[in-house]
Amino acid sequence: MEVMNMGGVSADQLRLIIDKIERLEEEKVQLGEHIKDVYSEAKAEGFDVKTIRTVVRMRKMKPEEMNEQEEMLEIYLSALGMRRSEQQEAS
Amino acid sequence: MEVMNMGGVSADQLRLIIDKIERLEEEKVQLGEHIKDVYSEAKAEGFDVKTIRTVVRMRKMKPEEMNEQEEMLEIYLSALGMRRSEQQEAS
Amino acid sequence: MEVMNMGGVSADQLRLIIDKIERLEEEKVQLGEHIKDVYSEAKAEGFDVKTIRTVVRMRKMKPEEMNEQEEMLEIYLSALGMRRSEQQEAS
Amino acid sequence: MEVMNMGGVSADQLRLIIDKIERLEEEKVQLGEHIKDVYSEAKAEGFDVKTIRTVVRMRKMKPEEMNEQEEMLEIYLSALGMRRSEQQEAS
DNA sequence: TGACAAAGCCCCTGTC
DNA sequence: GACAGGGGCTTTGTCA
C-alpha cells in the first residue's frame, strides 16, 4: 500500500516530481536570499536600495517598450495630444 | 489639428472611449478599496482574514468542483503517505 | 446551534462580513464586464484594443513616474550612461 | 565622464552591483522556467498540476501551521453551516 | 495555448 | 518591539 497506484496515479512518479520541484524551489529561495544580501551590502555602502530596484526594473522593461507596436501607439497618443515630445507642455 | 482623423481613427471618439474606461476603472478601484476596508474591520474585530478569504473562495466554487479538488488532494496525499487522518502519527 | 459562538467567533457577524464582501465582489465583477463591453464596442468601431489598453496603462503610470524620487534616479541612470535624453543614441 | 562619481556615488561600484543582481535574477528566472517545465511534464503524464501545487504548499508549511489553518477553517465553515461532512446533505 | 491582466500572499518599512 | 500599511512577486484566471 506504500507504493500504490490509485486513480491511475503512480505514487513513485509523483514523489519524484515533488522532490524535484522542492529541490528547484529550494535553489530559487537561496538565490532570492543571495539577491537580498547584495542589496543589503549595497545599502551598507551608501547606495539607495529603492532606486537600485527602480533601475533594475527599468532595464528589464526597456526592451519590450522599444519594439512594441510603437507606430499604432504614436497615432493614438497624437490623437489625444499626448505625443511624447509635447508631453511636458501638456500643462 | 486638435480634433483630427489620423489613420481612420476618430480622435474624439477615442477620447470618449478612454474617458469611459478610466471612469469605470476608477469605480472598480474604489470597490476594491471598499472590500479591503471590510477585511480590515473584520481583522480589527478579531477575525482571521486569510481564513475568510478561503471561505469566500470556497463559496465561489461550485460544490462539485470543491469536492473534486478535495478528492484529488486526498488521492495525492495518500500516495505520499500524507493523508490527513494519519498525519499526527506520522512523526 | 445555528447561531453559535465558537472560539470567540460570532457566526452572525461572520455571515454579515462575508455577505458584504460577496456583494461588493459581485459589483466589481459587473464593472469588469462593463469595461470589457466598452472595449468590445471600440473594437467593433475599428479601434485597436491592445493599443487602447496601452494608452490607459500609460496614463495611469505617468503620475507616479513624475514625482517619484526622480533626482536620485537621474543620478543613478547618469552613472550608468542611461540618462533618458541619451537613450535613443544608446544602441 | 564615463567613470564618474556623482553625489558621492561610485559609478563603477553601482555597475558591479547591478550586474550582479541581474545575473542572479537571470538565474532565478531560469530556475522558475525549469520548475514550470517540471509541472508541464507532470501534466503531460496525467497529473493534476493544481493539486501538486497544493501538495507542495502544504509540505512547506510546518505541520502545526497546517493544522491551525485547517482548524480555523473548520470553525468558520461550521459557523456558516458549511461543514464539509454535512455538505452533501446541504442542498 | 500562450500571453496578459488581476488577485493573493509575503516581506519589508515606517510608526507608535 | 510589535503592528499596521505599502510594494513587489508569484500565482491564478481570462482573453485573443
mmCIF file of C-alpha atoms (C1' of nucleotides) in Angstrom:
data_model
loop_
_atom_site.group_PDB
_atom_site.id
_atom_site.type_symbol
_atom_site.label_atom_id
_atom_site.label_comp_id
_atom_site.label_asym_id
_atom_site.label_seq_id
_atom_site.Cartn_x
_atom_site.Cartn_y
_atom_site.Cartn_z
ATOM 1 C CA MET A 1 0.000 0.000 0.000
ATOM 2 C CA GLU A 2 3.003 2.238 0.487
ATOM 3 C CA VAL A 3 3.693 2.183 -3.223
ATOM 4 C CA MET A 4 0.302 2.267 -4.776
ATOM 5 C CA ASN A 5 -1.381 3.179 -7.982
ATOM 6 C CA MET A 6 -4.589 4.934 -7.187
ATOM 7 C CA GLY A 7 -6.780 6.550 -9.767
ATOM 8 C CA GLY A 8 -4.163 5.745 -12.362
ATOM 9 C CA VAL A 9 -1.653 7.850 -10.466
ATOM 10 C CA SER A 10 1.792 6.456 -9.881
ATOM 11 C CA ALA A 11 2.859 7.267 -6.361
ATOM 12 C CA ASP A 12 6.530 6.810 -7.100
ATOM 13 C CA GLN A 13 6.445 9.119 -10.059
ATOM 14 C CA LEU A 14 4.566 11.667 -8.018
ATOM 15 C CA ARG A 15 7.236 11.508 -5.361
ATOM 16 C CA LEU A 16 9.958 12.120 -7.920
ATOM 17 C CA ILE A 17 8.140 15.104 -9.340
ATOM 18 C CA ILE A 18 7.543 16.673 -5.970
ATOM 19 C CA ASP A 19 11.104 16.052 -4.856
ATOM 20 C CA LYS A 20 12.407 17.721 -7.984
ATOM 21 C CA ILE A 21 10.146 20.728 -7.560
ATOM 22 C CA GLU A 22 11.127 21.099 -3.945
ATOM 23 C CA ARG A 23 14.795 20.927 -4.830
ATOM 24 C CA LEU A 24 14.441 23.554 -7.520
ATOM 25 C CA GLU A 25 12.353 25.800 -5.302
ATOM 26 C CA GLU A 26 14.911 25.497 -2.569
ATOM 27 C CA GLU A 27 17.591 26.710 -5.000
ATOM 28 C CA LYS A 28 15.307 29.538 -6.022
ATOM 29 C CA VAL A 29 14.896 30.588 -2.410
ATOM 30 C CA GLN A 30 18.671 30.536 -1.940
ATOM 31 C CA LEU A 31 19.069 32.744 -4.965
ATOM 32 C CA GLY A 32 16.479 35.140 -3.589
ATOM 33 C CA GLU A 33 18.398 35.371 -0.335
ATOM 34 C CA HIS A 34 21.614 35.939 -2.211
ATOM 35 C CA ILE A 35 19.991 38.812 -4.070
ATOM 36 C CA LYS A 36 18.750 40.241 -0.814
ATOM 37 C CA ASP A 37 22.307 40.082 0.523
ATOM 38 C CA VAL A 38 23.600 42.055 -2.422
ATOM 39 C CA TYR A 39 21.046 44.759 -1.736
ATOM 40 C CA SER A 40 21.958 44.799 1.931
ATOM 41 C CA GLU A 41 25.629 45.254 1.128
ATOM 42 C CA ALA A 42 24.808 47.992 -1.336
ATOM 43 C CA LYS A 43 22.817 49.761 1.349
ATOM 44 C CA ALA A 44 25.683 49.385 3.796
ATOM 45 C CA GLU A 45 27.927 51.081 1.257
ATOM 46 C CA GLY A 46 25.624 54.055 0.993
ATOM 47 C CA PHE A 47 23.549 53.227 -2.052
ATOM 48 C CA ASP A 48 19.835 53.800 -2.155
ATOM 49 C CA VAL A 49 18.230 50.394 -2.412
ATOM 50 C CA LYS A 50 14.895 51.577 -3.687
ATOM 51 C CA THR A 51 16.498 53.468 -6.529
ATOM 52 C CA ILE A 52 18.601 50.473 -7.482
ATOM 53 C CA ARG A 53 15.459 48.398 -7.614
ATOM 54 C CA THR A 54 13.908 51.001 -9.878
ATOM 55 C CA VAL A 55 16.907 50.967 -12.188
ATOM 56 C CA VAL A 56 16.880 47.186 -12.387
ATOM 57 C CA ARG A 57 13.185 47.233 -13.177
ATOM 58 C CA MET A 58 13.668 49.861 -15.876
ATOM 59 C CA ARG A 59 16.421 47.883 -17.525
ATOM 60 C CA LYS A 60 14.129 44.890 -17.629
ATOM 61 C CA MET A 61 11.306 46.876 -19.146
ATOM 62 C CA LYS A 62 13.128 48.796 -21.837
ATOM 63 C CA PRO A 63 13.249 46.033 -24.463
ATOM 64 C CA GLU A 64 9.539 45.458 -24.541
ATOM 65 C CA GLU A 65 8.784 49.133 -24.695
ATOM 66 C CA MET A 66 11.032 49.637 -27.686
ATOM 67 C CA ASN A 67 9.694 47.072 -30.114
ATOM 68 C CA GLU A 68 6.085 47.230 -29.047
ATOM 69 C CA GLN A 69 3.524 48.334 -31.584
ATOM 70 C CA GLU A 70 5.129 51.751 -31.470
ATOM 71 C CA GLU A 71 3.523 53.160 -34.593
ATOM 72 C CA MET A 72 -0.063 52.492 -33.621
ATOM 73 C CA LEU A 73 0.665 53.859 -30.187
ATOM 74 C CA GLU A 74 2.085 57.053 -31.610
ATOM 75 C CA ILE A 75 -1.055 57.544 -33.684
ATOM 76 C CA TYR A 76 -3.306 57.133 -30.677
ATOM 77 C CA LEU A 77 -1.177 59.343 -28.480
ATOM 78 C CA SER A 78 -1.188 62.032 -31.126
ATOM 79 C CA ALA A 79 -4.939 61.863 -31.347
ATOM 80 C CA LEU A 80 -5.068 62.505 -27.609
ATOM 81 C CA GLY A 81 -2.500 65.271 -27.618
ATOM 82 C CA MET A 82 -0.180 63.048 -25.643
ATOM 83 C CA ARG A 83 2.599 62.828 -28.136
ATOM 84 C CA ARG A 84 5.765 62.247 -26.129
ATOM 85 C CA SER A 85 7.600 65.257 -27.485
ATOM 86 C CA GLU A 86 4.681 67.500 -26.474
ATOM 87 C CA GLN A 87 4.094 65.939 -23.134
ATOM 88 C CA GLN A 88 5.800 68.427 -20.894
ATOM 89 C CA GLU A 89 3.807 71.294 -22.387
ATOM 90 C CA ALA A 90 0.588 69.465 -21.651
ATOM 91 C CA SER A 91 0.025 71.547 -18.506
ATOM 92 C CA MET B 1 -5.161 69.593 -35.509
ATOM 93 C CA GLU B 2 -6.672 69.204 -32.075
ATOM 94 C CA VAL B 3 -9.555 67.202 -33.498
ATOM 95 C CA MET B 4 -8.023 65.090 -36.172
ATOM 96 C CA ASN B 5 -8.692 61.937 -38.053
ATOM 97 C CA MET B 6 -5.470 60.064 -38.483
ATOM 98 C CA GLY B 7 -5.241 56.600 -39.883
ATOM 99 C CA GLY B 8 -9.031 56.469 -39.979
ATOM 100 C CA VAL B 9 -9.170 56.948 -36.242
ATOM 101 C CA SER B 10 -11.540 59.476 -34.785
ATOM 102 C CA ALA B 11 -9.753 61.352 -32.047
ATOM 103 C CA ASP B 12 -12.951 62.494 -30.370
ATOM 104 C CA GLN B 13 -14.396 59.046 -30.266
ATOM 105 C CA LEU B 14 -11.128 57.708 -28.887
ATOM 106 C CA ARG B 15 -11.240 60.302 -26.145
ATOM 107 C CA LEU B 16 -14.758 59.278 -25.178
ATOM 108 C CA ILE B 17 -13.810 55.622 -25.034
ATOM 109 C CA ILE B 18 -10.765 56.239 -22.885
ATOM 110 C CA ASP B 19 -12.644 58.558 -20.559
ATOM 111 C CA LYS B 20 -15.322 55.953 -20.080
ATOM 112 C CA ILE B 21 -12.816 53.207 -19.368
ATOM 113 C CA GLU B 22 -10.954 55.368 -16.899
ATOM 114 C CA ARG B 23 -14.176 56.254 -15.129
ATOM 115 C CA LEU B 24 -15.206 52.617 -14.848
ATOM 116 C CA GLU B 25 -11.763 51.556 -13.716
ATOM 117 C CA GLU B 26 -11.775 54.259 -11.091
ATOM 118 C CA GLU B 27 -15.057 52.880 -9.739
ATOM 119 C CA LYS B 28 -13.546 49.422 -9.762
ATOM 120 C CA VAL B 29 -10.599 50.634 -7.728
ATOM 121 C CA GLN B 30 -12.950 52.265 -5.213
ATOM 122 C CA LEU B 31 -14.799 48.997 -4.862
ATOM 123 C CA GLY B 32 -11.535 47.166 -4.307
ATOM 124 C CA GLU B 33 -10.615 49.584 -1.559
ATOM 125 C CA HIS B 34 -14.024 49.177 -0.004
ATOM 126 C CA ILE B 35 -13.532 45.414 0.056
ATOM 127 C CA LYS B 36 -10.154 45.897 1.651
ATOM 128 C CA ASP B 37 -11.779 48.066 4.318
ATOM 129 C CA VAL B 38 -14.245 45.332 5.124
ATOM 130 C CA TYR B 39 -11.384 42.892 5.621
ATOM 131 C CA SER B 40 -9.554 45.386 7.795
ATOM 132 C CA GLU B 41 -12.583 45.884 10.004
ATOM 133 C CA ALA B 42 -13.077 42.158 10.250
ATOM 134 C CA LYS B 43 -9.469 41.801 11.331
ATOM 135 C CA ALA B 44 -9.898 44.547 13.899
ATOM 136 C CA GLU B 45 -12.812 42.591 15.325
ATOM 137 C CA GLY B 46 -10.673 39.510 15.755
ATOM 138 C CA PHE B 47 -11.465 37.534 12.629
ATOM 139 C CA ASP B 48 -8.778 35.763 10.653
ATOM 140 C CA VAL B 49 -8.610 37.462 7.273
ATOM 141 C CA LYS B 50 -6.848 34.662 5.471
ATOM 142 C CA THR B 51 -9.471 32.162 6.555
ATOM 143 C CA ILE B 52 -12.278 34.476 5.476
ATOM 144 C CA ARG B 53 -10.639 34.725 2.063
ATOM 145 C CA THR B 54 -10.532 30.956 1.901
ATOM 146 C CA VAL B 55 -14.193 30.711 2.788
ATOM 147 C CA VAL B 56 -15.153 33.290 0.182
ATOM 148 C CA ARG B 57 -13.146 31.404 -2.422
ATOM 149 C CA MET B 58 -14.794 28.126 -1.474
ATOM 150 C CA ARG B 59 -18.258 29.628 -1.747
ATOM 151 C CA LYS B 60 -17.415 30.830 -5.238
ATOM 152 C CA MET B 61 -16.599 27.299 -6.333
ATOM 153 C CA LYS B 62 -19.391 25.034 -7.412
ATOM 154 C CA PRO B 63 -19.833 22.342 -4.764
ATOM 155 C CA GLU B 64 -18.832 19.637 -7.213
ATOM 156 C CA GLU B 65 -15.617 21.459 -8.043
ATOM 157 C CA MET B 66 -14.879 21.742 -4.368
ATOM 158 C CA ASN B 67 -15.424 18.046 -3.873
ATOM 159 C CA GLU B 68 -13.310 17.203 -6.901
ATOM 160 C CA GLN B 69 -10.492 19.307 -5.552
ATOM 161 C CA GLU B 70 -10.743 17.680 -2.154
ATOM 162 C CA GLU B 71 -10.850 14.185 -3.557
ATOM 163 C CA MET B 72 -7.906 14.734 -5.861
ATOM 164 C CA LEU B 73 -5.927 16.177 -2.990
ATOM 165 C CA GLU B 74 -6.754 13.205 -0.788
ATOM 166 C CA ILE B 75 -5.569 10.844 -3.513
ATOM 167 C CA TYR B 76 -2.270 12.654 -3.891
ATOM 168 C CA LEU B 77 -1.698 12.967 -0.169
ATOM 169 C CA SER B 78 -2.423 9.266 0.236
ATOM 170 C CA ALA B 79 0.067 8.437 -2.466
ATOM 171 C CA LEU B 80 2.651 10.367 -0.487
ATOM 172 C CA GLY B 81 1.682 8.910 2.860
ATOM 173 C CA MET B 82 0.470 12.319 3.967
ATOM 174 C CA ARG B 83 -3.167 11.515 4.479
ATOM 175 C CA ARG B 84 -4.595 13.960 6.996
ATOM 176 C CA SER B 85 -6.075 11.344 9.278
ATOM 177 C CA GLU B 86 -2.687 9.695 9.623
ATOM 178 C CA GLN B 87 -0.765 12.862 9.973
ATOM 179 C CA GLN B 88 -0.393 13.065 13.709
ATOM 180 C CA GLU B 89 1.034 9.561 13.841
ATOM 181 C CA ALA B 90 3.434 10.488 11.094
ATOM 182 C CA SER B 91 6.337 11.802 13.110
ATOM 183 C CA MET C 1 -26.551 25.652 17.183
ATOM 184 C CA GLU C 2 -27.432 27.639 14.095
ATOM 185 C CA VAL C 3 -26.317 30.833 15.779
ATOM 186 C CA MET C 4 -23.271 29.886 17.721
ATOM 187 C CA ASN C 5 -20.226 31.460 19.189
ATOM 188 C CA MET C 6 -17.304 29.157 18.635
ATOM 189 C CA GLY C 7 -13.777 30.055 19.537
ATOM 190 C CA GLY C 8 -14.976 33.524 20.369
ATOM 191 C CA VAL C 9 -16.183 33.978 16.834
ATOM 192 C CA SER C 10 -19.624 35.386 16.245
ATOM 193 C CA ALA C 11 -21.288 33.411 13.486
ATOM 194 C CA ASP C 12 -23.779 36.138 12.713
ATOM 195 C CA GLN C 13 -21.127 38.751 12.392
ATOM 196 C CA LEU C 14 -19.108 36.450 10.171
ATOM 197 C CA ARG C 15 -22.118 35.962 7.936
ATOM 198 C CA LEU C 16 -22.583 39.709 7.598
ATOM 199 C CA ILE C 17 -18.960 40.227 6.687
ATOM 200 C CA ILE C 18 -18.977 37.514 4.065
ATOM 201 C CA ASP C 19 -22.259 38.682 2.600
ATOM 202 C CA LYS C 20 -20.893 42.177 2.288
ATOM 203 C CA ILE C 21 -17.700 41.025 0.630
ATOM 204 C CA GLU C 22 -19.613 38.866 -1.797
ATOM 205 C CA ARG C 23 -21.923 41.737 -2.664
ATOM 206 C CA LEU C 24 -19.019 44.088 -3.294
ATOM 207 C CA GLU C 25 -17.146 41.491 -5.316
ATOM 208 C CA GLU C 26 -20.239 40.902 -7.388
ATOM 209 C CA GLU C 27 -20.387 44.634 -8.167
ATOM 210 C CA LYS C 28 -16.732 44.563 -9.043
ATOM 211 C CA VAL C 29 -17.295 41.740 -11.479
ATOM 212 C CA GLN C 30 -20.176 43.644 -13.091
ATOM 213 C CA LEU C 31 -17.921 46.653 -13.507
ATOM 214 C CA GLY C 32 -15.260 44.469 -15.086
ATOM 215 C CA GLU C 33 -17.779 43.147 -17.573
ATOM 216 C CA HIS C 34 -18.915 46.646 -18.333
ATOM 217 C CA ILE C 35 -15.350 47.647 -19.085
ATOM 218 C CA LYS C 36 -14.995 44.639 -21.311
ATOM 219 C CA ASP C 37 -18.091 45.729 -23.206
ATOM 220 C CA VAL C 38 -16.602 49.140 -23.830
ATOM 221 C CA TYR C 39 -13.513 47.518 -25.317
ATOM 222 C CA SER C 40 -15.664 45.261 -27.478
ATOM 223 C CA GLU C 41 -17.618 48.206 -28.852
ATOM 224 C CA ALA C 42 -14.401 50.066 -29.505
ATOM 225 C CA LYS C 43 -13.092 47.092 -31.432
ATOM 226 C CA ALA C 44 -16.331 46.865 -33.422
ATOM 227 C CA GLU C 45 -15.801 50.503 -34.408
ATOM 228 C CA GLY C 46 -12.352 49.793 -35.744
ATOM 229 C CA PHE C 47 -10.111 50.741 -32.830
ATOM 230 C CA ASP C 48 -7.163 48.639 -31.782
ATOM 231 C CA VAL C 49 -7.950 47.260 -28.350
ATOM 232 C CA LYS C 50 -4.417 46.415 -27.377
ATOM 233 C CA THR C 51 -3.218 49.912 -28.119
ATOM 234 C CA ILE C 52 -6.057 51.441 -26.137
ATOM 235 C CA ARG C 53 -5.066 49.263 -23.211
ATOM 236 C CA THR C 54 -1.509 50.515 -23.567
ATOM 237 C CA VAL C 55 -2.643 54.128 -23.585
ATOM 238 C CA VAL C 56 -4.804 53.618 -20.497
ATOM 239 C CA ARG C 57 -1.906 51.963 -18.733
ATOM 240 C CA MET C 58 0.439 54.806 -19.665
ATOM 241 C CA ARG C 59 -1.963 57.409 -18.375
ATOM 242 C CA LYS C 60 -2.165 55.553 -15.090
ATOM 243 C CA MET C 61 1.579 55.324 -14.737
ATOM 244 C CA LYS C 62 2.565 58.864 -15.603
ATOM 245 C CA PRO C 63 1.764 60.462 -12.234
ATOM 246 C CA GLU C 64 3.840 58.100 -10.180
ATOM 247 C CA GLU C 65 6.737 58.272 -12.562
ATOM 248 C CA MET C 66 6.826 62.027 -12.400
ATOM 249 C CA ASN C 67 7.020 62.670 -8.681
ATOM 250 C CA GLU C 68 8.962 59.590 -7.697
ATOM 251 C CA GLN C 69 12.449 60.007 -6.354
ATOM 252 C CA GLU C 70 13.315 61.455 -9.745
ATOM 253 C CA GLU C 71 16.528 63.137 -8.750
ATOM 254 C CA MET C 72 18.137 60.078 -7.218
ATOM 255 C CA LEU C 73 17.068 58.049 -10.197
ATOM 256 C CA GLU C 74 18.595 60.535 -12.602
ATOM 257 C CA ILE C 75 21.866 60.359 -10.720
ATOM 258 C CA TYR C 76 21.956 56.587 -10.895
ATOM 259 C CA LEU C 77 20.942 56.482 -14.533
ATOM 260 C CA SER C 78 23.621 59.005 -15.371
ATOM 261 C CA ALA C 79 26.208 56.916 -13.613
ATOM 262 C CA LEU C 80 25.196 54.010 -15.834
ATOM 263 C CA GLY C 81 25.083 56.017 -19.040
ATOM 264 C CA MET C 82 21.330 55.504 -19.215
ATOM 265 C CA ARG C 83 20.277 59.106 -18.995
ATOM 266 C CA ARG C 84 16.888 59.373 -20.715
ATOM 267 C CA SER C 85 17.928 62.091 -23.136
ATOM 268 C CA GLU C 86 20.771 59.933 -24.387
ATOM 269 C CA GLN C 87 18.813 56.780 -24.543
ATOM 270 C CA GLN C 88 17.970 56.675 -28.223
ATOM 271 C CA GLU C 89 21.602 57.041 -29.143
ATOM 272 C CA ALA C 90 22.468 54.230 -26.808
ATOM 273 C CA SER C 91 22.097 51.309 -29.237
ATOM 274 C CA MET D 1 32.691 61.180 -17.661
ATOM 275 C CA GLU D 2 32.274 57.509 -18.312
ATOM 276 C CA VAL D 3 33.546 56.702 -14.889
ATOM 277 C CA MET D 4 32.226 59.388 -12.663
ATOM 278 C CA ASN D 5 31.496 59.989 -9.055
ATOM 279 C CA MET D 6 28.272 61.897 -8.723
ATOM 280 C CA GLY D 7 26.614 62.670 -5.454
ATOM 281 C CA GLY D 8 29.241 60.584 -3.718
ATOM 282 C CA VAL D 9 28.104 57.581 -5.698
ATOM 283 C CA SER D 10 30.683 55.387 -7.340
ATOM 284 C CA ALA D 11 29.512 54.576 -10.836
ATOM 285 C CA ASP D 12 31.755 51.567 -11.158
ATOM 286 C CA GLN D 13 30.604 50.064 -7.934
ATOM 287 C CA LEU D 14 27.000 50.692 -8.919
ATOM 288 C CA ARG D 15 27.597 48.897 -12.187
ATOM 289 C CA LEU D 16 29.017 45.895 -10.377
ATOM 290 C CA ILE D 17 26.079 45.733 -8.034
ATOM 291 C CA ILE D 18 23.518 45.952 -10.789
ATOM 292 C CA ASP D 19 25.338 43.407 -12.923
ATOM 293 C CA LYS D 20 25.404 41.003 -10.023
ATOM 294 C CA ILE D 21 21.731 41.458 -9.294
ATOM 295 C CA GLU D 22 20.807 40.997 -12.914
ATOM 296 C CA ARG D 23 22.898 37.861 -13.130
ATOM 297 C CA LEU D 24 21.302 36.391 -10.022
ATOM 298 C CA GLU D 25 17.832 37.364 -11.163
ATOM 299 C CA GLU D 26 18.503 35.779 -14.523
ATOM 300 C CA GLU D 27 19.424 32.539 -12.760
ATOM 301 C CA LYS D 28 16.280 32.828 -10.698
ATOM 302 C CA VAL D 29 14.191 33.193 -13.838
ATOM 303 C CA GLN D 30 15.878 30.134 -15.360
ATOM 304 C CA LEU D 31 15.079 28.156 -12.272
ATOM 305 C CA GLY D 32 11.476 29.329 -12.431
ATOM 306 C CA GLU D 33 11.235 28.148 -16.030
ATOM 307 C CA HIS D 34 12.770 24.856 -15.081
ATOM 308 C CA ILE D 35 10.138 24.422 -12.400
ATOM 309 C CA LYS D 36 7.458 25.292 -14.903
ATOM 310 C CA ASP D 37 8.845 22.609 -17.219
ATOM 311 C CA VAL D 38 8.583 20.034 -14.483
ATOM 312 C CA TYR D 39 4.948 20.958 -13.977
ATOM 313 C CA SER D 40 4.327 20.780 -17.720
ATOM 314 C CA GLU D 41 5.827 17.316 -17.944
ATOM 315 C CA ALA D 42 3.801 16.217 -14.946
ATOM 316 C CA LYS D 43 0.678 17.497 -16.636
ATOM 317 C CA ALA D 44 1.587 15.682 -19.847
ATOM 318 C CA GLU D 45 1.857 12.491 -17.835
ATOM 319 C CA GLY D 46 -1.632 12.907 -16.472
ATOM 320 C CA PHE D 47 -1.018 14.544 -13.118
ATOM 321 C CA ASP D 48 -3.139 17.409 -11.886
ATOM 322 C CA VAL D 49 -0.883 20.430 -11.662
ATOM 323 C CA LYS D 50 -3.054 22.451 -9.334
ATOM 324 C CA THR D 51 -3.204 19.617 -6.838
ATOM 325 C CA ILE D 52 0.561 19.142 -6.991
ATOM 326 C CA ARG D 53 0.965 22.835 -6.232
ATOM 327 C CA THR D 54 -1.320 22.422 -3.264
ATOM 328 C CA VAL D 55 0.674 19.464 -2.002
ATOM 329 C CA VAL D 56 3.946 21.336 -2.370
ATOM 330 C CA ARG D 57 2.495 24.272 -0.480
ATOM 331 C CA MET D 58 1.263 22.017 2.303
ATOM 332 C CA ARG D 59 4.641 20.377 2.652
ATOM 333 C CA LYS D 60 6.244 23.776 3.029
ATOM 334 C CA MET D 61 4.008 24.614 5.971
ATOM 335 C CA LYS D 62 5.009 23.462 9.397
ATOM 336 C CA PRO D 63 2.608 20.745 10.468
ATOM 337 C CA GLU D 64 1.300 22.887 13.277
ATOM 338 C CA GLU D 65 0.588 25.743 10.909
ATOM 339 C CA MET D 66 -1.250 23.352 8.638
ATOM 340 C CA ASN D 67 -3.385 22.134 11.492
ATOM 341 C CA GLU D 68 -4.067 25.666 12.656
ATOM 342 C CA GLN D 69 -5.250 26.650 9.218
ATOM 343 C CA GLU D 70 -7.432 23.588 8.951
ATOM 344 C CA GLU D 71 -8.936 24.086 12.375
ATOM 345 C CA MET D 72 -9.645 27.749 11.821
ATOM 346 C CA LEU D 73 -11.268 26.925 8.521
ATOM 347 C CA GLU D 74 -13.391 24.234 10.118
ATOM 348 C CA ILE D 75 -14.543 26.692 12.773
ATOM 349 C CA TYR D 76 -15.548 29.286 10.196
ATOM 350 C CA LEU D 77 -17.250 26.749 7.952
ATOM 351 C CA SER D 78 -19.156 25.393 10.936
ATOM 352 C CA ALA D 79 -20.270 28.867 11.884
ATOM 353 C CA LEU D 80 -21.668 29.211 8.376
ATOM 354 C CA GLY D 81 -23.243 25.769 8.289
ATOM 355 C CA MET D 82 -20.806 24.735 5.590
ATOM 356 C CA ARG D 83 -19.021 21.989 7.454
ATOM 357 C CA ARG D 84 -17.584 19.545 4.905
ATOM 358 C CA SER D 85 -19.076 16.448 6.471
ATOM 359 C CA GLU D 86 -22.540 17.968 6.251
ATOM 360 C CA GLN D 87 -22.102 19.366 2.827
ATOM 361 C CA GLN D 88 -23.745 16.712 0.738
ATOM 362 C CA GLU D 89 -26.887 16.888 2.814
ATOM 363 C CA ALA D 90 -26.916 20.628 2.452
ATOM 364 C CA SER D 91 -28.940 21.080 -0.748
ATOM 365 C "C1'" DT E 1 -2.185 27.638 -25.839
ATOM 366 C "C1'" DG E 2 0.291 31.459 -24.921
ATOM 367 C "C1'" DA E 3 0.308 35.985 -23.374
ATOM 368 C "C1'" DC E 4 -1.829 39.497 -20.471
ATOM 369 C "C1'" DA E 5 -4.112 41.332 -16.566
ATOM 370 C "C1'" DA E 6 -5.865 40.715 -11.812
ATOM 371 C "C1'" DA E 7 -5.695 38.705 -7.258
ATOM 372 C "C1'" DG E 8 -3.473 36.860 -3.234
ATOM 373 C "C1'" DC E 9 0.460 36.342 -0.433
ATOM 374 C "C1'" DC E 10 4.567 37.860 1.726
ATOM 375 C "C1'" DC E 11 8.173 40.739 3.026
ATOM 376 C "C1'" DC E 12 9.716 44.974 4.445
ATOM 377 C "C1'" DT E 13 9.497 49.553 6.064
ATOM 378 C "C1'" DG E 14 7.724 53.289 8.974
ATOM 379 C "C1'" DT E 15 5.310 54.264 13.071
ATOM 380 C "C1'" DC E 16 3.510 54.064 17.656
ATOM 381 C "C1'" DG F 1 9.204 45.697 19.844
ATOM 382 C "C1'" DA F 2 5.094 44.957 17.599
ATOM 383 C "C1'" DC F 3 1.845 46.046 14.091
ATOM 384 C "C1'" DA F 4 -0.444 48.319 10.528
ATOM 385 C "C1'" DG F 5 0.326 49.797 5.680
ATOM 386 C "C1'" DG F 6 2.522 49.627 1.131
ATOM 387 C "C1'" DG F 7 5.110 47.435 -2.666
ATOM 388 C "C1'" DG F 8 6.820 43.526 -5.094
ATOM 389 C "C1'" DC F 9 6.488 38.840 -6.633
ATOM 390 C "C1'" DT F 10 4.083 34.786 -7.540
ATOM 391 C "C1'" DT F 11 0.154 32.592 -8.934
ATOM 392 C "C1'" DT F 12 -4.354 32.241 -10.920
ATOM 393 C "C1'" DG F 13 -7.833 33.293 -14.341
ATOM 394 C "C1'" DT F 14 -9.109 35.229 -18.918
ATOM 395 C "C1'" DC F 15 -8.842 36.699 -23.472
ATOM 396 C "C1'" DA F 16 -7.234 36.507 -28.149
#
